[in-house]
Structure formats: C-alpha cells, structure tokens
mmCIF file of C-alpha atoms in Angstrom:
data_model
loop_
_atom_site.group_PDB
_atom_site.id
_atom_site.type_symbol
_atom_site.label_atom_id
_atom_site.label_comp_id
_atom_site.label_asym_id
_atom_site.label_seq_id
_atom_site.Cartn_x
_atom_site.Cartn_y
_atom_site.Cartn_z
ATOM 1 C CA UNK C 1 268.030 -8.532 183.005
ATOM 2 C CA UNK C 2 269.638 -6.122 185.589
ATOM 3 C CA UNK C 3 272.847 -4.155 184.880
ATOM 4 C CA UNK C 4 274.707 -6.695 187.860
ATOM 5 C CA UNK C 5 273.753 -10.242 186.011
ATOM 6 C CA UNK C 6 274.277 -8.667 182.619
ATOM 7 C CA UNK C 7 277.700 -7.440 183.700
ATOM 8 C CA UNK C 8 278.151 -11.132 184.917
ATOM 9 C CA UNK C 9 277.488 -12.639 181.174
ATOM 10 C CA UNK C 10 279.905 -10.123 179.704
ATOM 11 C CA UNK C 11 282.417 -10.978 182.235
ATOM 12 C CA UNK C 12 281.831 -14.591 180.824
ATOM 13 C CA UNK C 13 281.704 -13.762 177.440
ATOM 14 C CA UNK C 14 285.009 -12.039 177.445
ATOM 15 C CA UNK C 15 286.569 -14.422 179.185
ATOM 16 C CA UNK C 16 285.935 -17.341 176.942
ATOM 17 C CA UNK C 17 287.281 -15.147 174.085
ATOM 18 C CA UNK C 18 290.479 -14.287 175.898
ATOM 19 C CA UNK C 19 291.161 -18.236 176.915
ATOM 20 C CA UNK C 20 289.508 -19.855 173.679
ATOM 21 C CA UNK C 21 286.031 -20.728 175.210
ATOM 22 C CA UNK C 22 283.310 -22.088 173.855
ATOM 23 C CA UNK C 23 279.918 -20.034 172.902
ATOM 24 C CA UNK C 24 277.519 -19.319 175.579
ATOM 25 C CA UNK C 25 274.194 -19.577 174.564
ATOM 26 C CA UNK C 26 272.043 -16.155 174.373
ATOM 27 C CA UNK C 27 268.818 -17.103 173.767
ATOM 28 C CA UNK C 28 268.572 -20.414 175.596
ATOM 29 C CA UNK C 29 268.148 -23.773 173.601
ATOM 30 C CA UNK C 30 264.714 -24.045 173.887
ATOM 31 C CA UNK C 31 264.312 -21.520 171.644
ATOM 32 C CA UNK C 32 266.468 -21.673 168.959
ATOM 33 C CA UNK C 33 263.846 -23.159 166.962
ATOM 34 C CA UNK C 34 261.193 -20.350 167.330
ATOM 35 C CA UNK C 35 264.326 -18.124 167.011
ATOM 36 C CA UNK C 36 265.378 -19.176 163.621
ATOM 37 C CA UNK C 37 262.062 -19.202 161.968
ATOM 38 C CA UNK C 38 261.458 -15.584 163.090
ATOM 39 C CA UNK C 39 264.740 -14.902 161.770
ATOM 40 C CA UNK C 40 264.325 -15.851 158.376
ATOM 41 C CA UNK C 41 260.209 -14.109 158.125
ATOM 42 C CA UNK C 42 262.553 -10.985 159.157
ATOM 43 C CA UNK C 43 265.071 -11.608 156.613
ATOM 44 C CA UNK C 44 262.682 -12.280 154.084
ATOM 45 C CA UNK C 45 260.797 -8.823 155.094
ATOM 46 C CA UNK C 46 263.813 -6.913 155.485
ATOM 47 C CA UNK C 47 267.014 -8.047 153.685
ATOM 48 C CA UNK C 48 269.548 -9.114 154.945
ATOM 49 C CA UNK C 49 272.372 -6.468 154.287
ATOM 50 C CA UNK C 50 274.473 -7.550 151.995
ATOM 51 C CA UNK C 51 273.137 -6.096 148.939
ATOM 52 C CA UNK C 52 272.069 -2.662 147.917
ATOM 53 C CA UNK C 53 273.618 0.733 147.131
ATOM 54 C CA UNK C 54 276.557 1.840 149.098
ATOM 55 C CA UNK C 55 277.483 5.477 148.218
ATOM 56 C CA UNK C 56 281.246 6.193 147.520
ATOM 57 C CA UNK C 57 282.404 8.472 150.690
ATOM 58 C CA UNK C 58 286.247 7.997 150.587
ATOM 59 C CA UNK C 59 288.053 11.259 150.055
ATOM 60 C CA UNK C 60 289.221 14.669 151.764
ATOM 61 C CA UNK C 61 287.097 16.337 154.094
ATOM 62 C CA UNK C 62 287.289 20.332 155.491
ATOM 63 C CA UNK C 63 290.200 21.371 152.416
ATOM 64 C CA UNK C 64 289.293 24.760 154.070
ATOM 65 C CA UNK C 65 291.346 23.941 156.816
ATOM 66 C CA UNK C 66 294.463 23.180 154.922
ATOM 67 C CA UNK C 67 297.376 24.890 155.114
ATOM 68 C CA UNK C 68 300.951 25.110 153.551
ATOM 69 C CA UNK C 69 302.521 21.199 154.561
ATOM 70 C CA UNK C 70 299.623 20.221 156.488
ATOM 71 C CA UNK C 71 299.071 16.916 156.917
ATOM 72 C CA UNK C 72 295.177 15.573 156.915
ATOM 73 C CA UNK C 73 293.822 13.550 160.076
ATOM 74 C CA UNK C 74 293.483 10.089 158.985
ATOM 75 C CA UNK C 75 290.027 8.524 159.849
ATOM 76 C CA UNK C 76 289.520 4.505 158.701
ATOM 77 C CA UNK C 77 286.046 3.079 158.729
ATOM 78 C CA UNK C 78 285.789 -0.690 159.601
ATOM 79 C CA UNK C 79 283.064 -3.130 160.211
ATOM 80 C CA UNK C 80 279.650 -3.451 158.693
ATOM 81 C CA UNK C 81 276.855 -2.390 156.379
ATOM 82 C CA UNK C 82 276.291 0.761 159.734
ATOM 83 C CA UNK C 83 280.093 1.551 158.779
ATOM 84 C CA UNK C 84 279.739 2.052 155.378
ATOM 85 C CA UNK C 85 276.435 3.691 155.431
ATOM 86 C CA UNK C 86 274.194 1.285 153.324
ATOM 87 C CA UNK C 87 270.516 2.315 153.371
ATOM 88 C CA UNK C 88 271.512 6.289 152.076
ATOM 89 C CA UNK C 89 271.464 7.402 148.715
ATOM 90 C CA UNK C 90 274.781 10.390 148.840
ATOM 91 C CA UNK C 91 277.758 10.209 150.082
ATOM 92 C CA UNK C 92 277.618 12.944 152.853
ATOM 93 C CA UNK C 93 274.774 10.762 154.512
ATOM 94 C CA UNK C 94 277.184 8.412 155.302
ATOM 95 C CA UNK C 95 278.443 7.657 159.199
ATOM 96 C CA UNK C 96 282.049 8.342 157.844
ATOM 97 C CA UNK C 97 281.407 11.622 155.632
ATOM 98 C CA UNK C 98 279.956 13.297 158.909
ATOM 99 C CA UNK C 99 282.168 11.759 161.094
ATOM 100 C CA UNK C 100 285.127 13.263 159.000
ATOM 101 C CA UNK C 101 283.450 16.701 158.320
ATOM 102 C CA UNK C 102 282.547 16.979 162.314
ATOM 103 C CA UNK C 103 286.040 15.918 162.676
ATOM 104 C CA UNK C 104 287.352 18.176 160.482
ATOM 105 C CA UNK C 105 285.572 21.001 162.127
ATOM 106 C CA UNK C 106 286.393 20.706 165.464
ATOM 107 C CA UNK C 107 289.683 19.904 164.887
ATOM 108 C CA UNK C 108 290.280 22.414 162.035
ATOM 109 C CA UNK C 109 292.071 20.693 160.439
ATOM 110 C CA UNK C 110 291.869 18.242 156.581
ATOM 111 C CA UNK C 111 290.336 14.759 157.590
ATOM 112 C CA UNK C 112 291.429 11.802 154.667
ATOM 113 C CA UNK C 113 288.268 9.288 154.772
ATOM 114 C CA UNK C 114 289.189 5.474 154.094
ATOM 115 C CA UNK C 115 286.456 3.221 154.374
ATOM 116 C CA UNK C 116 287.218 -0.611 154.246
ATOM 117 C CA UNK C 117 283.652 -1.361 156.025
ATOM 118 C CA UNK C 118 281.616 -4.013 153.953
ATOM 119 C CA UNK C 119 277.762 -4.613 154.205
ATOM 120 C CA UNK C 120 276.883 -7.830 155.620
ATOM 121 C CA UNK C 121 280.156 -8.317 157.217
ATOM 122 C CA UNK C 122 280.554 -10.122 160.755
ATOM 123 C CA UNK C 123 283.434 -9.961 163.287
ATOM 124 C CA UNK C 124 285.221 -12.720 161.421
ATOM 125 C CA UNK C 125 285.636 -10.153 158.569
ATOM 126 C CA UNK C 126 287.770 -7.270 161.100
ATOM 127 C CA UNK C 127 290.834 -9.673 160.205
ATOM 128 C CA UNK C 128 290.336 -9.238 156.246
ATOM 129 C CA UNK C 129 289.913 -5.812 156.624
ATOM 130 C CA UNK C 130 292.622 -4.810 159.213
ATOM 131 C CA UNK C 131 294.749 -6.379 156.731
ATOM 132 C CA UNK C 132 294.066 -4.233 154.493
ATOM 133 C CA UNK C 133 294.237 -0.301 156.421
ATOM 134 C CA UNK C 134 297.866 -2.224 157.505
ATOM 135 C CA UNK C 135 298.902 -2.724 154.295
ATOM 136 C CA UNK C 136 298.656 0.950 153.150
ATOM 137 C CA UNK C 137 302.560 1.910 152.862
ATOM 138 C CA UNK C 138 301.313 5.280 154.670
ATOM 139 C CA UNK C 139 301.513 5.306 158.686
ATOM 140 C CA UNK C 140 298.556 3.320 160.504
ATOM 141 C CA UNK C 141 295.308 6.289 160.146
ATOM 142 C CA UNK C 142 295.035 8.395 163.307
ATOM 143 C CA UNK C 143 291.829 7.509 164.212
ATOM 144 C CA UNK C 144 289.893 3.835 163.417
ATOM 145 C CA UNK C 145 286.035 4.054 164.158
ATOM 146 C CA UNK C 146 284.690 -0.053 163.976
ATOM 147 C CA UNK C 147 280.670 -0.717 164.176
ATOM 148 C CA UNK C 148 280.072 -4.849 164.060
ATOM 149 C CA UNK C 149 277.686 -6.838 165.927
ATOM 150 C CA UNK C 150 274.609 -7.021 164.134
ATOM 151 C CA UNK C 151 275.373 -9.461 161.936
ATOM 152 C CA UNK C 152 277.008 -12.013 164.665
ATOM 153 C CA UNK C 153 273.519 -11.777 166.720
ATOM 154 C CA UNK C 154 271.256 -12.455 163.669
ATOM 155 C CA UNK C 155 273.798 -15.231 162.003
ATOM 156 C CA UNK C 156 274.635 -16.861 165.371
ATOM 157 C CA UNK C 157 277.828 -16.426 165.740
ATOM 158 C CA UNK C 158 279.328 -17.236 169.086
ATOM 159 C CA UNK C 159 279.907 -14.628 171.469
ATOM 160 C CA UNK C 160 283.198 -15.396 172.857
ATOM 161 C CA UNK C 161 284.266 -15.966 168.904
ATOM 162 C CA UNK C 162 282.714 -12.257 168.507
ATOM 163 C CA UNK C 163 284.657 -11.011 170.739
ATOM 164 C CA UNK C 164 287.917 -12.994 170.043
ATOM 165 C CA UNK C 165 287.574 -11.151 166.475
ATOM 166 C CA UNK C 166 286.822 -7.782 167.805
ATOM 167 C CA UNK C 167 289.708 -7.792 170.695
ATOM 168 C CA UNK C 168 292.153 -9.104 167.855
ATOM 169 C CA UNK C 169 291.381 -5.966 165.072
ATOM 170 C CA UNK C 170 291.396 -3.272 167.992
ATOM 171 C CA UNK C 171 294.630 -4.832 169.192
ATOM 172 C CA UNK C 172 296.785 -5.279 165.624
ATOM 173 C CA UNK C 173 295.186 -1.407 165.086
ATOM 174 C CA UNK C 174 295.973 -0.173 168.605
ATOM 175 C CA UNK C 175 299.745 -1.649 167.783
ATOM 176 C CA UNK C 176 300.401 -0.113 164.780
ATOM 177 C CA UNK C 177 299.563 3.520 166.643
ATOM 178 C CA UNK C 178 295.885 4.116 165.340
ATOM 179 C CA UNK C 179 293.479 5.450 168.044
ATOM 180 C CA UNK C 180 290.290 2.611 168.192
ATOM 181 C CA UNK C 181 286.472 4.213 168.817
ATOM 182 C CA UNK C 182 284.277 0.642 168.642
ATOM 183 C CA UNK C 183 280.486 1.227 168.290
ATOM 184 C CA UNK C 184 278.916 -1.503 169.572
ATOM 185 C CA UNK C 185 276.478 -3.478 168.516
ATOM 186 C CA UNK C 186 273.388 -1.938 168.310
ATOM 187 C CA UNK C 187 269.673 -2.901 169.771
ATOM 188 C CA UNK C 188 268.024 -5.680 167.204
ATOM 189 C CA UNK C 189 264.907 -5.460 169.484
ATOM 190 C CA UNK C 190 262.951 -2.725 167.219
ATOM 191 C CA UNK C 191 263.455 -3.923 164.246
ATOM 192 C CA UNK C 192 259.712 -2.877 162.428
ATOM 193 C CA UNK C 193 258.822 -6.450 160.859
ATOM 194 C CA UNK C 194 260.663 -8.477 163.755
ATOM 195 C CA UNK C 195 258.027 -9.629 166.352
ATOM 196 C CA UNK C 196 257.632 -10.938 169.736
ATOM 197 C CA UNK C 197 259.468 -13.232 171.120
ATOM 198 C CA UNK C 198 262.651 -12.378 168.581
ATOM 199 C CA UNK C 199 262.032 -9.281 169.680
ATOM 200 C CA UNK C 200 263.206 -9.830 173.178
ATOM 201 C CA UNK C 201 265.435 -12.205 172.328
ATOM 202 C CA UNK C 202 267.143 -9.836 169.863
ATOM 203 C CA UNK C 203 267.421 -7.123 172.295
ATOM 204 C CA UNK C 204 268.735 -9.617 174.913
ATOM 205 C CA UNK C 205 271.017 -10.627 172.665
ATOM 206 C CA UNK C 206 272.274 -7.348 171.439
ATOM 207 C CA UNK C 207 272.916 -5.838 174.548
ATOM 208 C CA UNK C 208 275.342 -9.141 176.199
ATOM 209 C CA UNK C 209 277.360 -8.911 172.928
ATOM 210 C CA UNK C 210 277.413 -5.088 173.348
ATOM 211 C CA UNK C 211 278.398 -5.361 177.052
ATOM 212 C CA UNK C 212 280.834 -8.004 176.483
ATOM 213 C CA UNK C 213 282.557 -5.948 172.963
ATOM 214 C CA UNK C 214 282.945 -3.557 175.391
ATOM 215 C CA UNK C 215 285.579 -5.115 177.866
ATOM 216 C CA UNK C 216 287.572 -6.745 175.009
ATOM 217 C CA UNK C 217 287.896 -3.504 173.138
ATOM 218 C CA UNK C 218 288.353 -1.711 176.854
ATOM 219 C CA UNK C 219 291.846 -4.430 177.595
ATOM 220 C CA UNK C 220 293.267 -3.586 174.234
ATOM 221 C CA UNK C 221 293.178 0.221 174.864
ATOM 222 C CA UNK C 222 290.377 0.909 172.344
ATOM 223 C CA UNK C 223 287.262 3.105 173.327
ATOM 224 C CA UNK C 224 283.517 2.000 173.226
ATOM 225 C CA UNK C 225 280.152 4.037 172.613
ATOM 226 C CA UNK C 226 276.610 2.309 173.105
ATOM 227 C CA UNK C 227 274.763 2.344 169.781
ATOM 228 C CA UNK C 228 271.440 1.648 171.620
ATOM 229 C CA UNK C 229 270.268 4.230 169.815
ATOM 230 C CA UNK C 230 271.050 3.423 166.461
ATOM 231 C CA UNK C 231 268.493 0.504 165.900
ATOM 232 C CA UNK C 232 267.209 1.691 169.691
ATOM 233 C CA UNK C 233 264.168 3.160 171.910
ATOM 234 C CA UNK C 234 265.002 6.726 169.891
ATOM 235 C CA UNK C 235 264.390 4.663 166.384
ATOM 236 C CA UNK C 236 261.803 3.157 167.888
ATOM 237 C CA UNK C 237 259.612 5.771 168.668
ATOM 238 C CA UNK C 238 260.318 7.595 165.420
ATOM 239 C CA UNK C 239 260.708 4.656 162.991
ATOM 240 C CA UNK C 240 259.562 6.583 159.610
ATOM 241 C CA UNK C 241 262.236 9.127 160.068
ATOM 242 C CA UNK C 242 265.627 7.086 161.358
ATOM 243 C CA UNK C 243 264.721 4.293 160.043
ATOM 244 C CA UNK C 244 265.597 3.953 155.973
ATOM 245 C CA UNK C 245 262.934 2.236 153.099
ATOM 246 C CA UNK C 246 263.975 -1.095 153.843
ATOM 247 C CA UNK C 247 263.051 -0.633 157.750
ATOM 248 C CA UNK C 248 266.688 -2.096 158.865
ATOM 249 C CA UNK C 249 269.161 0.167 158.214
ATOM 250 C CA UNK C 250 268.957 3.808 159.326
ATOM 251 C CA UNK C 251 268.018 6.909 157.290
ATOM 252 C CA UNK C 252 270.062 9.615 156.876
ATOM 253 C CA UNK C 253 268.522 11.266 159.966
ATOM 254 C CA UNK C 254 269.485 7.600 161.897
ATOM 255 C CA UNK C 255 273.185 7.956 160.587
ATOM 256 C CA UNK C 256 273.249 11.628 161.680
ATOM 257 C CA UNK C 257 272.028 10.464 165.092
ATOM 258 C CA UNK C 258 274.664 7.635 165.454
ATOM 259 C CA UNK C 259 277.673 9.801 164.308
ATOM 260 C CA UNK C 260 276.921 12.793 166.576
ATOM 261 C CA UNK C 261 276.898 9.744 169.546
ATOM 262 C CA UNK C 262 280.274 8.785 168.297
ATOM 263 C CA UNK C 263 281.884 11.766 167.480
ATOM 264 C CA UNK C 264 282.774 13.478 170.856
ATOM 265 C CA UNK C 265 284.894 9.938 171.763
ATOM 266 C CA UNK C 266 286.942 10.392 168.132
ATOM 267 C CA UNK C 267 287.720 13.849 168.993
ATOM 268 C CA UNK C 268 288.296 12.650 173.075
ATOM 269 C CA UNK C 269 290.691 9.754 171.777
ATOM 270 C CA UNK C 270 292.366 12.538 169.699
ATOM 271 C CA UNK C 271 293.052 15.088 172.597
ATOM 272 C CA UNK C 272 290.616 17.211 170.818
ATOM 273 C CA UNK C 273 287.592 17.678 173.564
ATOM 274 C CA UNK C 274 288.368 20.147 176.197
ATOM 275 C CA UNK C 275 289.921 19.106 178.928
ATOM 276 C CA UNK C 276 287.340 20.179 181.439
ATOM 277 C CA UNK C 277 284.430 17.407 179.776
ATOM 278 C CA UNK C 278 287.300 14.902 180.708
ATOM 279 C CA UNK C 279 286.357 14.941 184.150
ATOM 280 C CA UNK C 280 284.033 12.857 185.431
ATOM 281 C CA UNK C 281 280.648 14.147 186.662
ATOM 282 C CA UNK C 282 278.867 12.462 189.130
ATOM 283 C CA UNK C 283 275.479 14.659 188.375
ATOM 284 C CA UNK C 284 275.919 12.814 185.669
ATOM 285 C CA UNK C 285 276.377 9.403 186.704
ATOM 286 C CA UNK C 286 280.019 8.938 185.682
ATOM 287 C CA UNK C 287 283.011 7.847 187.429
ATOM 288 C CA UNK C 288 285.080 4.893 187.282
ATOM 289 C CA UNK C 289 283.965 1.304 187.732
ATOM 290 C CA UNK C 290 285.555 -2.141 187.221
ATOM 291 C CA UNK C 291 284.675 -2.653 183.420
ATOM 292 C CA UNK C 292 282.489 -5.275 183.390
ATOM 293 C CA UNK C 293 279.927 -3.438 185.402
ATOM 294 C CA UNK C 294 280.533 -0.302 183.574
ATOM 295 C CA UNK C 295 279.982 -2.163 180.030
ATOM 296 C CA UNK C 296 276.766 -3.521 181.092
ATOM 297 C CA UNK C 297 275.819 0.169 181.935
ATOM 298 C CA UNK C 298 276.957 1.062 178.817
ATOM 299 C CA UNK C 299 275.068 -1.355 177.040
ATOM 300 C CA UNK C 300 271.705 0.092 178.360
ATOM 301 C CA UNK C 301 272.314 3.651 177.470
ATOM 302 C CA UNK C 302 272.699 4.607 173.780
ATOM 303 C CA UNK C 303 275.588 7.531 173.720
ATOM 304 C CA UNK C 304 277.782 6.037 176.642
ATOM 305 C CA UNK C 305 281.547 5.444 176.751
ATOM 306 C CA UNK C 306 283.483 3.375 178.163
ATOM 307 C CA UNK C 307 287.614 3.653 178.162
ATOM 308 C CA UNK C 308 290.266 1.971 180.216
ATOM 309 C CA UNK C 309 291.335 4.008 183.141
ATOM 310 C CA UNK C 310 293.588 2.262 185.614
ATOM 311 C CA UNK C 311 295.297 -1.092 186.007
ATOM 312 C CA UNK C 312 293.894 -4.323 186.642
ATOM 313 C CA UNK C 313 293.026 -4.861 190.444
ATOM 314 C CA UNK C 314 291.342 -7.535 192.683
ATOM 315 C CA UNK C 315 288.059 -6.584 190.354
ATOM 316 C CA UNK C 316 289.575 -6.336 187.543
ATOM 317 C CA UNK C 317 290.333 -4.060 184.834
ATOM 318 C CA UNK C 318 288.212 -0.558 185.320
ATOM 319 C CA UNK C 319 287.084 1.872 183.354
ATOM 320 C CA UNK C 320 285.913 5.482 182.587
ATOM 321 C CA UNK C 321 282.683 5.258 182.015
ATOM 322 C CA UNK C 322 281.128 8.648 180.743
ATOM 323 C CA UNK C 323 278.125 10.151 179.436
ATOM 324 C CA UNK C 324 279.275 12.943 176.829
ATOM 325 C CA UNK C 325 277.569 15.569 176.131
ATOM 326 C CA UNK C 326 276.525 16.035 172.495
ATOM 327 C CA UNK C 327 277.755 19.177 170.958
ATOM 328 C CA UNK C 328 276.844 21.094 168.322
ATOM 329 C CA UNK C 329 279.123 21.287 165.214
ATOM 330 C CA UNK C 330 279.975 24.753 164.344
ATOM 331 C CA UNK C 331 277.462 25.005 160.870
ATOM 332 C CA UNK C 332 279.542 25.172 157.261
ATOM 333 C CA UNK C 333 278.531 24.641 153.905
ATOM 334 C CA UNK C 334 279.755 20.994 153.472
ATOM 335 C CA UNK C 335 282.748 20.673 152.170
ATOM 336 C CA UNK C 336 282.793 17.877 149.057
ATOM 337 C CA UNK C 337 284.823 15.066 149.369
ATOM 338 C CA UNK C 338 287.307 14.729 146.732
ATOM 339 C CA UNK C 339 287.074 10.897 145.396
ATOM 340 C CA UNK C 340 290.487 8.990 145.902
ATOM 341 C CA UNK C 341 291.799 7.596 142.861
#
C-alpha cells in the first residue's frame, strides 16, 4: 500500500472515530476466516499477553539529581503489556525504568515512575486507566507515555472505536495539563510463529491503525512515535536478541530499542531537547505536512514523530513530522528505583 492510499484509510479511520462511524474493515471479508484461524495457531504458539511476570518498576529514578525542595518529573505509563514491560525478568528492563532514568539524565533532574499499563489491555481499557492517574490527589504527571494497538489488531477491534478510545485518554490527559507521547501500534507482521497470509494482513493492519492513532492523538495535542521497530524489520532480522522467550514480546534489548525511539519526543514535549534539533531538516526528510499524509509516513518508519504544528486549513490539520536523532544517554551506574508504598 503506498504512503498516499494509506494516508487516505487513516483519514477515514479517524474520521469515523471523531463522528461515531462504524468499523472499516482491514483485512477484507473474504478473509476473516483464514484470518481467525491463523490467529488462534499464533495464540496458541505464543500467548496471548495477558499472563506472565510483570516486574514492579514504580518508584524514584536519578535521586542523584535531587536537591533541597526539588520536585521529581512525573512520568505515567499507560496502555499495554509493551507499557508495562511484560516479557523481562527486572525492573530496570522495563520501557518505563529506562524511560525515567534517560529522563532523569537528560533532564537532571528526580523522575517519579507510575505505571497503570496492564498486559493484555486494548484501547477500551485507556478510560479505566486514565481514571485512575486522574484520581491521584497530586497534579496530573508531567509527562504520560501510552503504547496500545496490538491488542485491538489481533482481537478485532474496530478501528474508528480504536481510535475513539485513544483520542478520548490523550484528550482527558492533555486537559488536566499532562504532556501525551503515544507509541503507536507496533508492526504484527514478524511475529516468529505467525505465517503468511496473517502475516501481511497483520502488518497491513498494524500500520492503518498506526497511521490513523496518529491523527487522533495529533488533534488532541498529544505527540506520536512509530513503533515499527518494536515488533518491526529491526526485530525481524535479529529475532533471538529483541525478541523475548515467548517470541511476542520484546527482550530487554527490544525494550531498550523502543525506549531510546521514544525518549527524545518525552524530553522534546518537555522543552528538554535543544532547540536547534527542533528545526526541521529537509536532508532529513522533515518538514510539515497535512497530518494524514504525515501519519502514514510515520507509520512506515519506526522512530518517526509526528506533532501538531499549525491550524486546520483547506487540508486539514498539519503536522511536524520529524525524524529525531537518537542520542546517547550520558552513562551512570543505574540508579535503583525506590518501590512506592
């Protein structure tokens, strides 16, 4: 599918979640059959992600950083079994222990870890959960970081539903004051055990919902970043080492490569990355573009964000659409999170 019709089916998508649509079939009828036994073989090979071993993260990252009445950063983890790092067996292996220690780094500063993420959970679940970082008497965190998707492609969800969900969590977030980084959902096309045609079906069907998460989180003022990679053409070429021992979710090497693709937009949405990597590069391939066409770019390149950038026009909304460089964190011993009570 090329980046123009894919943009189209996002554009769709999106739109029948913002009027109350129906679904619009991904796969095509025909094959829903075919589709649903494959499903269950990879199930049955695989697990389905809602059991298993999640380590405990929550707690205080970088207390070398603190200072006399410093306050820590806030960082709330949201979504599914990606978000709260099933498939790793300690807690710094987790997306939101290295997302709060690179945090924590960069900014110098104390980062608080809250994860309300819950393996197995699908779009319908952001409400439950967004409940639930709201109801903390404290101020809404500083920075929310949501992966979902997965599960919506694999249980059928509808799309436009998806999306409904999504746009609704980033909004009630983005109202309260909490910055929104959405990692989209990732590439279910090389999955080990999954074969051909759910295989191209899945990766079909990954990308649309990825392209079309993108402009609902875009209109609430949230942030996006591909996660291509993350069950992508990088996992798929080195599947025994970012891939974990039940070949679905990633290792610890996966998590590390989906948190340093996610990290430079937390510290971005934070006015923490220098103001000079703000700027567009067109060596680069960035610039501005109405959203829809700059989602479905998105959606085909692991690592890319998209943000709203200026108001909505004959084309609609547009958007930033960049290609961030991935920098190093400065090396530390790691600092041990201390467990909230």
């Amino acid at each position: 599918m090329t980046s123009m019709s894919r943009a189209r089916v996002a554009r769709r998508i999106a739109a029948g979640a913002a009027y109350g649509g129906g679904g619009i079939g991904l796969a095509g009828a025909a094959a829903v059959g075919l589709v649903l036994a494959e499903v269950q073989l990879a199930r049955r090979r695989v697990g389905n992600g809602t059991s298993g071993h999640v380590p405990h993260a929550d707690g205080l990252y970088g207390r070398a950083y603190a200072g006399p009445g410093q306050s820590p950063l806030r960082l709330t983890m949201l979504g599914d079994s990606t978000a709260a790092g099933q498939g790793v067996h300690r807690s710094g292996q987790t997306p939101g222990a290295l997302l709060a220690s690179g945090l924590a780094a960069l900014a110098e500063c104390p980062v608080q870890l809250r994860t309300v993420a819950t393996p197995g959970a699908r779009s319908d679940d952001l409400d439950r959960q967004v409940a639930l970082v709201l109801a903390d008497p404290d101020p809404a965190p500083d920075i929310c970081v949501i992966m979902v998707g997965a599960n919506d492609v694999t249980h059928r969800m509808p799309p436009t539903r998806s999306v409904r969900c999504l746009a609704s969590a980033v909004r009630r977030l983005r109202t309260a004051g909490a910055e929104v980084v959405v990692g989209t959902c990732p590439d279910l096309g090389t999955i080990e055990p999954v074969r051909q045609p759910l295989r191209w079906l899945a990766r079909r069907a990954s990308r649309q919902l990825a392209a079309a998460q993108t402009i609902g989180v875009v209109e609430q003022g949230g942030r996006t970043v591909s996660l291509g990679d993350l069950l992508g053409p990088e996992f798929a070429e080195n599947p025994r080492e970012l891939f974990g021992p039940d070949s679905y979710h990633p290792s610890a090497e996966g998590y590390a490569t989906a948190a340093m693709a996610v990290l430079p937009s937390v510290c971005a949405s934070l006015g923490l990355w220098p103001a000079e990597e703000e700027r567009p590069d067109a060596s680069r391939r960035e610039g501005f573009l109405p959203v829809a066409r700059a989602a479905a770019e998105a959606a085909s390149e692991a690592g890319t964000e998209v943000a709203a950038a200026m108001p909505t026009g004959s084309r609609g909304p547009w958007a930033l659409l960049k290609r961030r460089r991935r920098r190093r964190v400065p090396e530390q011993e790691p600092a041990p999170a201390t467990p909230s009570n």
